[in-house]
Amino acid sequence: MQQQKNDDATESFPSYPLTQAEAMKCYLHSKLPWNSSIGDTYVYARSFPKDELPNDHQRQKLLAKFKNNVMHLRETGQLSDDLIRYIDKVDLSLALTTVRAMTPEEAIALYRRQMRYLSMFIKQGNPFGTIENLLDTTSVFSRASGPDIQPATKFSGNYALFLQDYYFWLYYPTLNEWNIYKVQQKRKLEEVERDVFSFLNGDENGFVTNESGKIVTTCFSTVGLEIIANLLKPDRTVVPQLEPYEAAFTDDIWKNYFPYTWAEVNRHQASIDLHNWVKNFDQEE
């Protein structure tokens, strides 16, 4: 549903057009010499007169298309058949945490290592709020869809972000499954946060040890740390082994999954599309 504009929104510009006059104004604004961004206008053009901005359903079709492209490239010998993370389901689980039995000394050493690792990507003293927020902005089900008050930059993204969406989608292909996963992970993250600060603040005596002198604690899993690091720094997702698979991330997929960034990178073709967009208005009059 297209947004209803209030008086303040009407004064602001650019915004999603609701009429041909506003669409033309949007187009002319993009032609101004000091307007360096074409992505905004391209996203607005995809919203009028017919909403053609990506939504969950359309993006899932694009994820499936990428999967088929990978299969075709492998069948023709252009890509290796070796299983690789972010392309294939190589992990048994995408759980961010795990439960381990350790001595108190081992637990303290492990938590210190894990927190030092996370500090390479998160500057806050307590990273858990940031990590939980990541889950709310990750996956195909968290992407922007349809014209709204949201900025056009919400439709930006690249191959690295696409791979992250794709990998989560392989494991959790429906919104319900994804929401269950998020709830479970957030609950486990709360356990890790409690255990981490209990041990690092010297409160480990509150934990009961077994006959072997070990306690059961919740900590980050190896896969979990890798996923979190990649979500915080998406470009590190594309390791050299994944670069050849970008051939399956075709221009058409990029254009329809992340239209803002596609237009910014492919400015000439985006300008042609915008010209044709306005030209259609003249034909309809």
PDB file of C-alpha atoms in Angstrom:
ATOM      1  CA  MET A   1       0.000   0.000   0.000  1.00  0.00           C
ATOM      2  CA  GLN A   2       1.377   3.378  -0.926  1.00  0.00           C
ATOM      3  CA  GLN A   3       1.926   5.838   1.890  1.00  0.00           C
ATOM      4  CA  GLN A   4      -0.413   8.669   2.788  1.00  0.00           C
ATOM      5  CA  LYS A   5       1.433  11.966   2.830  1.00  0.00           C
ATOM      6  CA  ASN A   6       0.892  14.540   5.541  1.00  0.00           C
ATOM      7  CA  ASP A   7       1.617  18.237   5.083  1.00  0.00           C
ATOM      8  CA  ASP A   8       5.191  17.874   6.332  1.00  0.00           C
ATOM      9  CA  ALA A   9       5.914  14.927   4.052  1.00  0.00           C
ATOM     10  CA  THR A  10       4.523  16.826   1.067  1.00  0.00           C
ATOM     11  CA  GLU A  11       7.053  19.570   1.618  1.00  0.00           C
ATOM     12  CA  SER A  12       9.957  17.152   1.767  1.00  0.00           C
ATOM     13  CA  PHE A  13      11.532  15.918  -1.442  1.00  0.00           C
ATOM     14  CA  PRO A  14      12.264  13.520  -2.934  1.00  0.00           C
ATOM     15  CA  SER A  15       9.688  10.940  -1.872  1.00  0.00           C
ATOM     16  CA  TYR A  16       7.649   8.141  -3.370  1.00  0.00           C
ATOM     17  CA  PRO A  17       5.419   9.687  -6.084  1.00  0.00           C
ATOM     18  CA  LEU A  18       1.659   9.246  -5.996  1.00  0.00           C
ATOM     19  CA  THR A  19       0.808  11.118  -9.186  1.00  0.00           C
ATOM     20  CA  GLN A  20       2.346  11.618 -12.636  1.00  0.00           C
ATOM     21  CA  ALA A  21       3.140  15.212 -11.696  1.00  0.00           C
ATOM     22  CA  GLU A  22       5.106  14.062  -8.654  1.00  0.00           C
ATOM     23  CA  ALA A  23       6.796  11.370 -10.722  1.00  0.00           C
ATOM     24  CA  MET A  24       7.905  13.948 -13.285  1.00  0.00           C
ATOM     25  CA  LYS A  25       9.171  16.213 -10.510  1.00  0.00           C
ATOM     26  CA  CYS A  26      11.106  13.267  -9.115  1.00  0.00           C
ATOM     27  CA  TYR A  27      12.633  12.545 -12.528  1.00  0.00           C
ATOM     28  CA  LEU A  28      13.629  16.177 -13.137  1.00  0.00           C
ATOM     29  CA  HIS A  29      15.183  16.324  -9.686  1.00  0.00           C
ATOM     30  CA  SER A  30      17.434  13.409 -10.619  1.00  0.00           C
ATOM     31  CA  LYS A  31      18.673  15.365 -13.646  1.00  0.00           C
ATOM     32  CA  LEU A  32      19.919  18.309 -11.597  1.00  0.00           C
ATOM     33  CA  PRO A  33      23.722  18.643 -11.799  1.00  0.00           C
ATOM     34  CA  TRP A  34      24.180  18.617  -8.035  1.00  0.00           C
ATOM     35  CA  ASN A  35      22.095  15.486  -7.525  1.00  0.00           C
ATOM     36  CA  SER A  36      24.728  12.767  -7.353  1.00  0.00           C
ATOM     37  CA  SER A  37      22.362   9.919  -6.388  1.00  0.00           C
ATOM     38  CA  ILE A  38      20.320   8.096  -8.986  1.00  0.00           C
ATOM     39  CA  GLY A  39      19.412   5.266  -6.632  1.00  0.00           C
ATOM     40  CA  ASP A  40      16.676   7.249  -4.864  1.00  0.00           C
ATOM     41  CA  THR A  41      14.914   8.145  -8.105  1.00  0.00           C
ATOM     42  CA  TYR A  42      15.250   4.612  -9.444  1.00  0.00           C
ATOM     43  CA  VAL A  43      13.576   3.167  -6.351  1.00  0.00           C
ATOM     44  CA  TYR A  44      10.778   5.765  -6.576  1.00  0.00           C
ATOM     45  CA  ALA A  45      10.295   4.890 -10.253  1.00  0.00           C
ATOM     46  CA  ARG A  46       9.857   1.228  -9.324  1.00  0.00           C
ATOM     47  CA  SER A  47       6.966   2.227  -7.038  1.00  0.00           C
ATOM     48  CA  PHE A  48       4.802   4.174  -9.548  1.00  0.00           C
ATOM     49  CA  PRO A  49       2.428   3.871 -11.318  1.00  0.00           C
ATOM     50  CA  LYS A  50       2.610   0.182 -10.392  1.00  0.00           C
ATOM     51  CA  ASP A  51       4.417  -1.060  -7.326  1.00  0.00           C
ATOM     52  CA  GLU A  52       7.292  -3.139  -8.682  1.00  0.00           C
ATOM     53  CA  LEU A  53       9.553  -2.863  -5.674  1.00  0.00           C
ATOM     54  CA  PRO A  54      10.799  -6.182  -4.286  1.00  0.00           C
ATOM     55  CA  ASN A  55       8.912  -7.904  -1.492  1.00  0.00           C
ATOM     56  CA  ASP A  56       9.443 -11.140   0.433  1.00  0.00           C
ATOM     57  CA  HIS A  57       7.720 -13.309  -2.160  1.00  0.00           C
ATOM     58  CA  GLN A  58       9.592 -11.827  -5.115  1.00  0.00           C
ATOM     59  CA  ARG A  59      12.922 -11.970  -3.334  1.00  0.00           C
ATOM     60  CA  GLN A  60      12.435 -15.635  -2.487  1.00  0.00           C
ATOM     61  CA  LYS A  61      11.908 -16.293  -6.200  1.00  0.00           C
ATOM     62  CA  LEU A  62      15.231 -14.546  -6.847  1.00  0.00           C
ATOM     63  CA  LEU A  63      16.938 -16.664  -4.187  1.00  0.00           C
ATOM     64  CA  ALA A  64      15.568 -19.771  -5.896  1.00  0.00           C
ATOM     65  CA  LYS A  65      16.788 -18.438  -9.243  1.00  0.00           C
ATOM     66  CA  PHE A  66      20.278 -17.994  -7.789  1.00  0.00           C
ATOM     67  CA  LYS A  67      20.158 -21.587  -6.536  1.00  0.00           C
ATOM     68  CA  ASN A  68      19.211 -22.804 -10.012  1.00  0.00           C
ATOM     69  CA  ASN A  69      21.986 -20.709 -11.552  1.00  0.00           C
ATOM     70  CA  VAL A  70      24.525 -22.326  -9.242  1.00  0.00           C
ATOM     71  CA  MET A  71      23.256 -25.793 -10.167  1.00  0.00           C
ATOM     72  CA  HIS A  72      23.518 -24.973 -13.881  1.00  0.00           C
ATOM     73  CA  LEU A  73      27.048 -23.597 -13.562  1.00  0.00           C
ATOM     74  CA  ARG A  74      28.084 -26.693 -11.649  1.00  0.00           C
ATOM     75  CA  GLU A  75      26.473 -29.026 -14.182  1.00  0.00           C
ATOM     76  CA  THR A  76      28.354 -27.306 -17.012  1.00  0.00           C
ATOM     77  CA  GLY A  77      31.660 -27.520 -15.134  1.00  0.00           C
ATOM     78  CA  GLN A  78      31.980 -23.776 -14.608  1.00  0.00           C
ATOM     79  CA  LEU A  79      31.824 -24.129 -10.827  1.00  0.00           C
ATOM     80  CA  SER A  80      33.166 -26.762  -8.460  1.00  0.00           C
ATOM     81  CA  ASP A  81      30.869 -29.404  -6.984  1.00  0.00           C
ATOM     82  CA  ASP A  82      32.628 -29.087  -3.623  1.00  0.00           C
ATOM     83  CA  LEU A  83      30.241 -28.044  -0.861  1.00  0.00           C
ATOM     84  CA  ILE A  84      30.916 -24.585   0.508  1.00  0.00           C
ATOM     85  CA  ARG A  85      29.350 -22.479   3.242  1.00  0.00           C
ATOM     86  CA  TYR A  86      26.886 -19.821   2.063  1.00  0.00           C
ATOM     87  CA  ILE A  87      26.174 -21.824  -1.087  1.00  0.00           C
ATOM     88  CA  ASP A  88      25.390 -25.232   0.425  1.00  0.00           C
ATOM     89  CA  LYS A  89      24.002 -26.404   3.756  1.00  0.00           C
ATOM     90  CA  VAL A  90      27.337 -27.455   5.193  1.00  0.00           C
ATOM     91  CA  ASP A  91      26.557 -26.609   8.829  1.00  0.00           C
ATOM     92  CA  LEU A  92      24.458 -28.964  10.917  1.00  0.00           C
ATOM     93  CA  SER A  93      22.901 -25.936  12.572  1.00  0.00           C
ATOM     94  CA  LEU A  94      23.055 -22.133  12.479  1.00  0.00           C
ATOM     95  CA  ALA A  95      22.762 -21.933  16.257  1.00  0.00           C
ATOM     96  CA  LEU A  96      24.810 -19.013  17.530  1.00  0.00           C
ATOM     97  CA  THR A  97      25.481 -20.701  20.861  1.00  0.00           C
ATOM     98  CA  THR A  98      26.354 -24.069  22.327  1.00  0.00           C
ATOM     99  CA  VAL A  99      26.486 -25.693  25.761  1.00  0.00           C
ATOM    100  CA  ARG A 100      29.802 -26.936  27.113  1.00  0.00           C
ATOM    101  CA  ALA A 101      31.084 -28.565  30.295  1.00  0.00           C
ATOM    102  CA  MET A 102      34.283 -26.855  31.483  1.00  0.00           C
ATOM    103  CA  THR A 103      36.213 -26.049  34.591  1.00  0.00           C
ATOM    104  CA  PRO A 104      35.693 -22.492  35.857  1.00  0.00           C
ATOM    105  CA  GLU A 105      39.201 -21.598  34.688  1.00  0.00           C
ATOM    106  CA  GLU A 106      38.500 -22.950  31.202  1.00  0.00           C
ATOM    107  CA  ALA A 107      35.224 -21.040  31.052  1.00  0.00           C
ATOM    108  CA  ILE A 108      36.887 -17.753  31.988  1.00  0.00           C
ATOM    109  CA  ALA A 109      39.625 -18.274  29.376  1.00  0.00           C
ATOM    110  CA  LEU A 110      37.067 -19.158  26.692  1.00  0.00           C
ATOM    111  CA  TYR A 111      34.828 -16.187  27.434  1.00  0.00           C
ATOM    112  CA  ARG A 112      37.802 -13.841  27.336  1.00  0.00           C
ATOM    113  CA  ARG A 113      38.840 -15.190  23.928  1.00  0.00           C
ATOM    114  CA  GLN A 114      35.338 -14.912  22.538  1.00  0.00           C
ATOM    115  CA  MET A 115      34.801 -11.382  23.840  1.00  0.00           C
ATOM    116  CA  ARG A 116      38.185 -10.295  22.459  1.00  0.00           C
ATOM    117  CA  TYR A 117      37.185 -11.707  19.086  1.00  0.00           C
ATOM    118  CA  LEU A 118      33.868  -9.846  19.095  1.00  0.00           C
ATOM    119  CA  SER A 119      35.623  -6.635  20.142  1.00  0.00           C
ATOM    120  CA  MET A 120      37.287  -6.661  16.705  1.00  0.00           C
ATOM    121  CA  PHE A 121      33.855  -5.944  15.205  1.00  0.00           C
ATOM    122  CA  ILE A 122      31.846  -4.310  18.016  1.00  0.00           C
ATOM    123  CA  LYS A 123      33.189  -1.364  19.990  1.00  0.00           C
ATOM    124  CA  GLN A 124      30.594  -1.409  22.775  1.00  0.00           C
ATOM    125  CA  GLY A 125      31.651  -2.920  26.077  1.00  0.00           C
ATOM    126  CA  ASN A 126      28.504  -5.075  26.026  1.00  0.00           C
ATOM    127  CA  PRO A 127      27.996  -6.438  22.487  1.00  0.00           C
ATOM    128  CA  PHE A 128      24.858  -8.466  23.175  1.00  0.00           C
ATOM    129  CA  GLY A 129      22.342  -5.731  22.347  1.00  0.00           C
ATOM    130  CA  THR A 130      24.027  -5.182  18.987  1.00  0.00           C
ATOM    131  CA  ILE A 131      24.030  -8.916  18.242  1.00  0.00           C
ATOM    132  CA  GLU A 132      20.324  -9.265  19.049  1.00  0.00           C
ATOM    133  CA  ASN A 133      19.509  -6.291  16.812  1.00  0.00           C
ATOM    134  CA  LEU A 134      21.368  -7.993  13.959  1.00  0.00           C
ATOM    135  CA  LEU A 135      18.810 -10.781  13.945  1.00  0.00           C
ATOM    136  CA  ASP A 136      16.014  -8.241  13.441  1.00  0.00           C
ATOM    137  CA  THR A 137      17.652  -6.760  10.341  1.00  0.00           C
ATOM    138  CA  THR A 138      18.922  -9.954   8.741  1.00  0.00           C
ATOM    139  CA  SER A 139      17.412 -12.357   6.194  1.00  0.00           C
ATOM    140  CA  VAL A 140      15.061 -11.971   3.250  1.00  0.00           C
ATOM    141  CA  PHE A 141      12.181 -11.476   5.684  1.00  0.00           C
ATOM    142  CA  SER A 142      13.738  -8.314   7.124  1.00  0.00           C
ATOM    143  CA  ARG A 143      14.340  -6.498   3.838  1.00  0.00           C
ATOM    144  CA  ALA A 144      12.360  -3.430   2.804  1.00  0.00           C
ATOM    145  CA  SER A 145       9.321  -4.043   0.623  1.00  0.00           C
ATOM    146  CA  GLY A 146       6.956  -1.709  -1.167  1.00  0.00           C
ATOM    147  CA  PRO A 147       6.748   2.105  -1.125  1.00  0.00           C
ATOM    148  CA  ASP A 148       6.586   3.483   2.382  1.00  0.00           C
ATOM    149  CA  ILE A 149       8.072   6.237   4.507  1.00  0.00           C
ATOM    150  CA  GLN A 150      11.307   4.218   4.645  1.00  0.00           C
ATOM    151  CA  PRO A 151      14.273   5.754   2.794  1.00  0.00           C
ATOM    152  CA  ALA A 152      15.137   4.416  -0.638  1.00  0.00           C
ATOM    153  CA  THR A 153      18.520   3.301   0.712  1.00  0.00           C
ATOM    154  CA  LYS A 154      16.673   0.468   2.482  1.00  0.00           C
ATOM    155  CA  PHE A 155      16.688  -1.189  -0.951  1.00  0.00           C
ATOM    156  CA  SER A 156      20.488  -1.187  -1.126  1.00  0.00           C
ATOM    157  CA  GLY A 157      22.739  -4.216  -0.958  1.00  0.00           C
ATOM    158  CA  ASN A 158      25.402  -6.269  -2.691  1.00  0.00           C
ATOM    159  CA  TYR A 159      26.563  -9.820  -3.333  1.00  0.00           C
ATOM    160  CA  ALA A 160      27.748 -10.285   0.256  1.00  0.00           C
ATOM    161  CA  LEU A 161      24.371  -9.347   1.759  1.00  0.00           C
ATOM    162  CA  PHE A 162      22.617 -11.498  -0.823  1.00  0.00           C
ATOM    163  CA  LEU A 163      24.728 -14.512   0.187  1.00  0.00           C
ATOM    164  CA  GLN A 164      23.787 -13.985   3.833  1.00  0.00           C
ATOM    165  CA  ASP A 165      20.088 -13.852   2.957  1.00  0.00           C
ATOM    166  CA  TYR A 166      20.493 -16.925   0.778  1.00  0.00           C
ATOM    167  CA  TYR A 167      22.226 -18.964   3.459  1.00  0.00           C
ATOM    168  CA  PHE A 168      19.629 -18.206   6.125  1.00  0.00           C
ATOM    169  CA  TRP A 169      16.885 -18.943   3.590  1.00  0.00           C
ATOM    170  CA  LEU A 170      18.337 -22.413   2.896  1.00  0.00           C
ATOM    171  CA  TYR A 171      17.811 -23.282   6.555  1.00  0.00           C
ATOM    172  CA  TYR A 172      14.707 -21.216   7.316  1.00  0.00           C
ATOM    173  CA  PRO A 173      12.687 -20.827   4.082  1.00  0.00           C
ATOM    174  CA  THR A 174       9.493 -19.475   5.677  1.00  0.00           C
ATOM    175  CA  LEU A 175       8.746 -16.455   7.845  1.00  0.00           C
ATOM    176  CA  ASN A 176       7.428 -18.687  10.625  1.00  0.00           C
ATOM    177  CA  GLU A 177      10.612 -20.787  10.697  1.00  0.00           C
ATOM    178  CA  TRP A 178      12.751 -17.641  10.681  1.00  0.00           C
ATOM    179  CA  ASN A 179      10.816 -16.083  13.574  1.00  0.00           C
ATOM    180  CA  ILE A 180      11.163 -19.262  15.628  1.00  0.00           C
ATOM    181  CA  TYR A 181      14.904 -19.263  14.947  1.00  0.00           C
ATOM    182  CA  LYS A 182      15.194 -15.623  16.060  1.00  0.00           C
ATOM    183  CA  VAL A 183      13.315 -16.208  19.302  1.00  0.00           C
ATOM    184  CA  GLN A 184      15.441 -19.250  20.113  1.00  0.00           C
ATOM    185  CA  GLN A 185      18.711 -17.465  19.407  1.00  0.00           C
ATOM    186  CA  LYS A 186      17.775 -14.392  21.436  1.00  0.00           C
ATOM    187  CA  ARG A 187      16.889 -16.602  24.394  1.00  0.00           C
ATOM    188  CA  LYS A 188      20.251 -18.386  24.141  1.00  0.00           C
ATOM    189  CA  LEU A 189      22.101 -15.097  23.783  1.00  0.00           C
ATOM    190  CA  GLU A 190      20.609 -14.013  27.093  1.00  0.00           C
ATOM    191  CA  GLU A 191      22.076 -17.150  28.667  1.00  0.00           C
ATOM    192  CA  VAL A 192      25.498 -16.412  27.191  1.00  0.00           C
ATOM    193  CA  GLU A 193      25.358 -12.812  28.409  1.00  0.00           C
ATOM    194  CA  ARG A 194      24.474 -13.959  31.926  1.00  0.00           C
ATOM    195  CA  ASP A 195      27.251 -16.562  32.032  1.00  0.00           C
ATOM    196  CA  VAL A 196      29.874 -14.309  30.450  1.00  0.00           C
ATOM    197  CA  PHE A 197      29.457 -11.476  32.904  1.00  0.00           C
ATOM    198  CA  SER A 198      29.061 -13.801  35.854  1.00  0.00           C
ATOM    199  CA  PHE A 199      32.443 -15.377  35.150  1.00  0.00           C
ATOM    200  CA  LEU A 200      34.289 -12.276  34.033  1.00  0.00           C
ATOM    201  CA  ASN A 201      33.000 -10.354  37.061  1.00  0.00           C
ATOM    202  CA  GLY A 202      34.197 -13.074  39.433  1.00  0.00           C
ATOM    203  CA  ASP A 203      30.791 -14.565  40.257  1.00  0.00           C
ATOM    204  CA  GLU A 204      31.587 -18.086  39.062  1.00  0.00           C
ATOM    205  CA  ASN A 205      31.116 -19.442  42.580  1.00  0.00           C
ATOM    206  CA  GLY A 206      27.383 -19.336  41.971  1.00  0.00           C
ATOM    207  CA  PHE A 207      27.724 -22.247  39.540  1.00  0.00           C
ATOM    208  CA  VAL A 208      27.618 -25.846  40.788  1.00  0.00           C
ATOM    209  CA  THR A 209      30.484 -28.107  39.717  1.00  0.00           C
ATOM    210  CA  ASN A 210      30.127 -31.837  39.081  1.00  0.00           C
ATOM    211  CA  GLU A 211      32.380 -34.612  40.382  1.00  0.00           C
ATOM    212  CA  SER A 212      34.971 -33.711  37.748  1.00  0.00           C
ATOM    213  CA  GLY A 213      35.046 -30.087  38.876  1.00  0.00           C
ATOM    214  CA  LYS A 214      33.272 -28.892  35.745  1.00  0.00           C
ATOM    215  CA  ILE A 215      30.268 -26.672  35.236  1.00  0.00           C
ATOM    216  CA  VAL A 216      27.789 -26.489  32.374  1.00  0.00           C
ATOM    217  CA  THR A 217      27.725 -23.085  30.674  1.00  0.00           C
ATOM    218  CA  THR A 218      26.411 -21.527  27.473  1.00  0.00           C
ATOM    219  CA  CYS A 219      28.902 -19.903  25.126  1.00  0.00           C
ATOM    220  CA  PHE A 220      29.143 -18.840  21.489  1.00  0.00           C
ATOM    221  CA  SER A 221      29.509 -21.649  18.983  1.00  0.00           C
ATOM    222  CA  THR A 222      32.265 -21.566  16.359  1.00  0.00           C
ATOM    223  CA  VAL A 223      29.683 -21.217  13.600  1.00  0.00           C
ATOM    224  CA  GLY A 224      27.884 -18.557  15.626  1.00  0.00           C
ATOM    225  CA  LEU A 225      30.981 -16.383  15.970  1.00  0.00           C
ATOM    226  CA  GLU A 226      31.622 -16.642  12.234  1.00  0.00           C
ATOM    227  CA  ILE A 227      28.024 -15.729  11.384  1.00  0.00           C
ATOM    228  CA  ILE A 228      28.030 -12.770  13.776  1.00  0.00           C
ATOM    229  CA  ALA A 229      31.346 -11.460  12.442  1.00  0.00           C
ATOM    230  CA  ASN A 230      30.065 -11.660   8.869  1.00  0.00           C
ATOM    231  CA  LEU A 231      26.816  -9.904   9.756  1.00  0.00           C
ATOM    232  CA  LEU A 232      28.796  -7.100  11.364  1.00  0.00           C
ATOM    233  CA  LYS A 233      31.257  -6.887   8.468  1.00  0.00           C
ATOM    234  CA  PRO A 234      29.372  -8.252   5.419  1.00  0.00           C
ATOM    235  CA  ASP A 235      32.267  -7.893   2.982  1.00  0.00           C
ATOM    236  CA  ARG A 236      34.270 -10.516   4.865  1.00  0.00           C
ATOM    237  CA  THR A 237      31.566 -13.018   3.849  1.00  0.00           C
ATOM    238  CA  VAL A 238      32.919 -13.172   0.296  1.00  0.00           C
ATOM    239  CA  VAL A 239      36.036 -15.262   0.795  1.00  0.00           C
ATOM    240  CA  PRO A 240      38.083 -16.143  -2.332  1.00  0.00           C
ATOM    241  CA  GLN A 241      36.293 -19.498  -2.659  1.00  0.00           C
ATOM    242  CA  LEU A 242      32.955 -17.678  -2.997  1.00  0.00           C
ATOM    243  CA  GLU A 243      34.047 -15.145  -5.599  1.00  0.00           C
ATOM    244  CA  PRO A 244      33.426 -17.475  -8.606  1.00  0.00           C
ATOM    245  CA  TYR A 245      29.823 -17.979  -7.462  1.00  0.00           C
ATOM    246  CA  GLU A 246      29.108 -14.322  -8.116  1.00  0.00           C
ATOM    247  CA  ALA A 247      28.500 -15.431 -11.715  1.00  0.00           C
ATOM    248  CA  ALA A 248      25.194 -16.868 -10.463  1.00  0.00           C
ATOM    249  CA  PHE A 249      24.299 -13.479  -8.966  1.00  0.00           C
ATOM    250  CA  THR A 250      23.191 -12.115 -12.307  1.00  0.00           C
ATOM    251  CA  ASP A 251      22.500  -8.498 -13.130  1.00  0.00           C
ATOM    252  CA  ASP A 252      18.782  -9.254 -13.227  1.00  0.00           C
ATOM    253  CA  ILE A 253      18.848 -10.707  -9.708  1.00  0.00           C
ATOM    254  CA  TRP A 254      20.795  -7.747  -8.347  1.00  0.00           C
ATOM    255  CA  LYS A 255      18.543  -5.228 -10.094  1.00  0.00           C
ATOM    256  CA  ASN A 256      15.387  -6.717  -8.634  1.00  0.00           C
ATOM    257  CA  TYR A 257      16.716  -7.658  -5.192  1.00  0.00           C
ATOM    258  CA  PHE A 258      18.656  -4.485  -4.380  1.00  0.00           C
ATOM    259  CA  PRO A 259      17.448  -1.863  -6.918  1.00  0.00           C
ATOM    260  CA  TYR A 260      19.028   1.113  -5.151  1.00  0.00           C
ATOM    261  CA  THR A 261      22.612  -0.138  -5.309  1.00  0.00           C
ATOM    262  CA  TRP A 262      22.152  -1.638  -8.760  1.00  0.00           C
ATOM    263  CA  ALA A 263      21.147   1.790 -10.088  1.00  0.00           C
ATOM    264  CA  GLU A 264      24.063   3.527  -8.374  1.00  0.00           C
ATOM    265  CA  VAL A 265      26.548   1.112  -9.940  1.00  0.00           C
ATOM    266  CA  ASN A 266      24.832   0.825 -13.340  1.00  0.00           C
ATOM    267  CA  ARG A 267      24.028   4.510 -13.776  1.00  0.00           C
ATOM    268  CA  HIS A 268      23.854   4.487 -17.577  1.00  0.00           C
ATOM    269  CA  GLN A 269      21.308   1.663 -17.772  1.00  0.00           C
ATOM    270  CA  ALA A 270      19.394   3.106 -14.821  1.00  0.00           C
ATOM    271  CA  SER A 271      19.174   6.451 -16.654  1.00  0.00           C
ATOM    272  CA  ILE A 272      17.756   4.675 -19.713  1.00  0.00           C
ATOM    273  CA  ASP A 273      15.180   2.917 -17.524  1.00  0.00           C
ATOM    274  CA  LEU A 274      14.176   6.250 -15.960  1.00  0.00           C
ATOM    275  CA  HIS A 275      13.869   7.887 -19.381  1.00  0.00           C
ATOM    276  CA  ASN A 276      11.576   5.076 -20.532  1.00  0.00           C
ATOM    277  CA  TRP A 277       9.609   5.380 -17.297  1.00  0.00           C
ATOM    278  CA  VAL A 278       8.812   9.033 -18.005  1.00  0.00           C
ATOM    279  CA  LYS A 279       8.270   8.347 -21.713  1.00  0.00           C
ATOM    280  CA  ASN A 280       5.457   5.959 -20.808  1.00  0.00           C
ATOM    281  CA  PHE A 281       3.646   8.832 -19.094  1.00  0.00           C
ATOM    282  CA  ASP A 282       3.474  10.720 -22.404  1.00  0.00           C
ATOM    283  CA  GLN A 283       2.047   7.652 -24.138  1.00  0.00           C
ATOM    284  CA  GLU A 284      -0.651   7.266 -21.496  1.00  0.00           C
ATOM    285  CA  GLU A 285      -1.883  10.867 -21.843  1.00  0.00           C
TER     286      GLU A 285
END
